[in-house]
Amino acid sequence: MTDWRINPVPGRGLRRVNGGELALLLQISRGGRHQVIAELELTPAEAESLHAALCYALGEQPPPPDAHECRRPVRYPGGRQRY
């Protein structure tokens, strides 16, 4: 593994660009030193695919108390708990 790191830029959320695409600013650093800020652009289909993959990967872990509502369990009458 290298000493390169890519993280979301603190305080900068996801935003819409180019008529519907989504953009997330990423901070790229190496050896603990800031190198550059880059923008990750996703089409709605790419964003949905990433969302589904993340939900699948997080599915076995209980959501933290401040989790977004899509990660909170939903209880269906007479049914099992689902996320």
mmCIF file of C-alpha atoms in Angstrom:
data_model
loop_
_atom_site.group_PDB
_atom_site.id
_atom_site.type_symbol
_atom_site.label_atom_id
_atom_site.label_comp_id
_atom_site.label_asym_id
_atom_site.label_seq_id
_atom_site.Cartn_x
_atom_site.Cartn_y
_atom_site.Cartn_z
ATOM 1 C CA MET A 1 0.000 0.000 0.000
ATOM 2 C CA THR A 2 1.179 3.533 -0.625
ATOM 3 C CA ASP A 3 1.029 6.621 1.535
ATOM 4 C CA TRP A 4 -1.529 8.287 -0.767
ATOM 5 C CA ARG A 5 -4.904 9.117 0.830
ATOM 6 C CA ILE A 6 -8.177 10.258 -0.721
ATOM 7 C CA ASN A 7 -10.872 11.690 1.561
ATOM 8 C CA PRO A 8 -13.972 13.852 1.162
ATOM 9 C CA VAL A 9 -13.221 17.541 1.720
ATOM 10 C CA PRO A 10 -14.508 18.373 5.224
ATOM 11 C CA GLY A 11 -17.549 20.638 5.207
ATOM 12 C CA ARG A 12 -18.159 20.241 1.479
ATOM 13 C CA GLY A 13 -21.044 17.960 0.635
ATOM 14 C CA LEU A 14 -22.350 16.440 -2.519
ATOM 15 C CA ARG A 15 -23.725 18.885 -5.106
ATOM 16 C CA ARG A 16 -25.455 18.756 -8.478
ATOM 17 C CA VAL A 17 -23.537 19.741 -11.616
ATOM 18 C CA ASN A 18 -23.933 19.469 -15.397
ATOM 19 C CA GLY A 19 -27.700 19.082 -15.478
ATOM 20 C CA GLY A 20 -28.098 16.266 -12.991
ATOM 21 C CA GLU A 21 -24.709 14.709 -12.326
ATOM 22 C CA LEU A 22 -23.476 14.639 -8.747
ATOM 23 C CA ALA A 23 -20.085 15.965 -7.690
ATOM 24 C CA LEU A 24 -18.083 15.279 -4.546
ATOM 25 C CA LEU A 25 -14.886 17.171 -3.755
ATOM 26 C CA LEU A 26 -12.018 14.895 -2.723
ATOM 27 C CA GLN A 27 -8.830 15.881 -0.937
ATOM 28 C CA ILE A 28 -5.781 13.948 -2.095
ATOM 29 C CA SER A 29 -2.719 13.790 0.137
ATOM 30 C CA ARG A 30 0.546 11.912 0.242
ATOM 31 C CA GLY A 31 2.604 11.309 3.347
ATOM 32 C CA GLY A 32 0.218 13.487 5.334
ATOM 33 C CA ARG A 33 0.764 16.483 3.043
ATOM 34 C CA HIS A 34 -2.042 17.956 0.973
ATOM 35 C CA GLN A 35 -1.461 17.525 -2.757
ATOM 36 C CA VAL A 36 -4.644 18.530 -4.577
ATOM 37 C CA ILE A 37 -8.428 18.718 -4.454
ATOM 38 C CA ALA A 38 -10.231 16.817 -7.202
ATOM 39 C CA GLU A 39 -13.896 16.447 -8.082
ATOM 40 C CA LEU A 40 -15.553 13.065 -8.504
ATOM 41 C CA GLU A 41 -18.524 13.357 -10.875
ATOM 42 C CA LEU A 42 -21.147 10.606 -10.989
ATOM 43 C CA THR A 43 -24.142 10.193 -13.257
ATOM 44 C CA PRO A 44 -27.398 9.385 -11.447
ATOM 45 C CA ALA A 45 -26.965 5.726 -12.514
ATOM 46 C CA GLU A 46 -23.392 5.629 -11.176
ATOM 47 C CA ALA A 47 -24.521 7.246 -7.912
ATOM 48 C CA GLU A 48 -27.320 4.668 -7.536
ATOM 49 C CA SER A 49 -24.873 1.841 -8.180
ATOM 50 C CA LEU A 50 -22.449 3.230 -5.577
ATOM 51 C CA HIS A 51 -25.310 3.731 -3.100
ATOM 52 C CA ALA A 52 -26.454 0.130 -3.563
ATOM 53 C CA ALA A 53 -22.904 -1.198 -3.153
ATOM 54 C CA LEU A 54 -22.369 0.811 0.038
ATOM 55 C CA CYS A 55 -25.717 -0.282 1.506
ATOM 56 C CA TYR A 56 -24.842 -3.903 0.736
ATOM 57 C CA ALA A 57 -21.389 -3.549 2.300
ATOM 58 C CA LEU A 58 -22.808 -1.857 5.421
ATOM 59 C CA GLY A 59 -25.816 -4.170 5.712
ATOM 60 C CA GLU A 60 -24.391 -6.389 8.450
ATOM 61 C CA GLN A 61 -23.260 -3.481 10.615
ATOM 62 C CA PRO A 62 -25.737 -1.721 12.887
ATOM 63 C CA PRO A 63 -26.171 1.922 11.864
ATOM 64 C CA PRO A 64 -24.835 4.607 14.215
ATOM 65 C CA PRO A 65 -27.434 6.702 16.099
ATOM 66 C CA ASP A 66 -26.944 9.666 13.735
ATOM 67 C CA ALA A 67 -27.195 7.589 10.542
ATOM 68 C CA HIS A 68 -29.171 8.841 7.583
ATOM 69 C CA GLU A 69 -32.715 7.481 7.549
ATOM 70 C CA CYS A 70 -31.981 5.066 4.704
ATOM 71 C CA ARG A 71 -29.696 3.191 7.133
ATOM 72 C CA ARG A 72 -32.230 3.079 9.975
ATOM 73 C CA PRO A 73 -34.143 -0.156 10.369
ATOM 74 C CA VAL A 74 -37.741 -0.299 9.238
ATOM 75 C CA ARG A 75 -40.096 -2.633 11.067
ATOM 76 C CA TYR A 76 -42.948 -4.020 9.026
ATOM 77 C CA PRO A 77 -46.051 -5.253 10.863
ATOM 78 C CA GLY A 78 -45.788 -9.010 11.194
ATOM 79 C CA GLY A 79 -42.545 -9.009 9.252
ATOM 80 C CA ARG A 80 -38.866 -8.932 9.854
ATOM 81 C CA GLN A 81 -36.689 -5.888 10.342
ATOM 82 C CA ARG A 82 -35.238 -4.484 7.112
ATOM 83 C CA TYR A 83 -32.822 -1.743 6.132
#
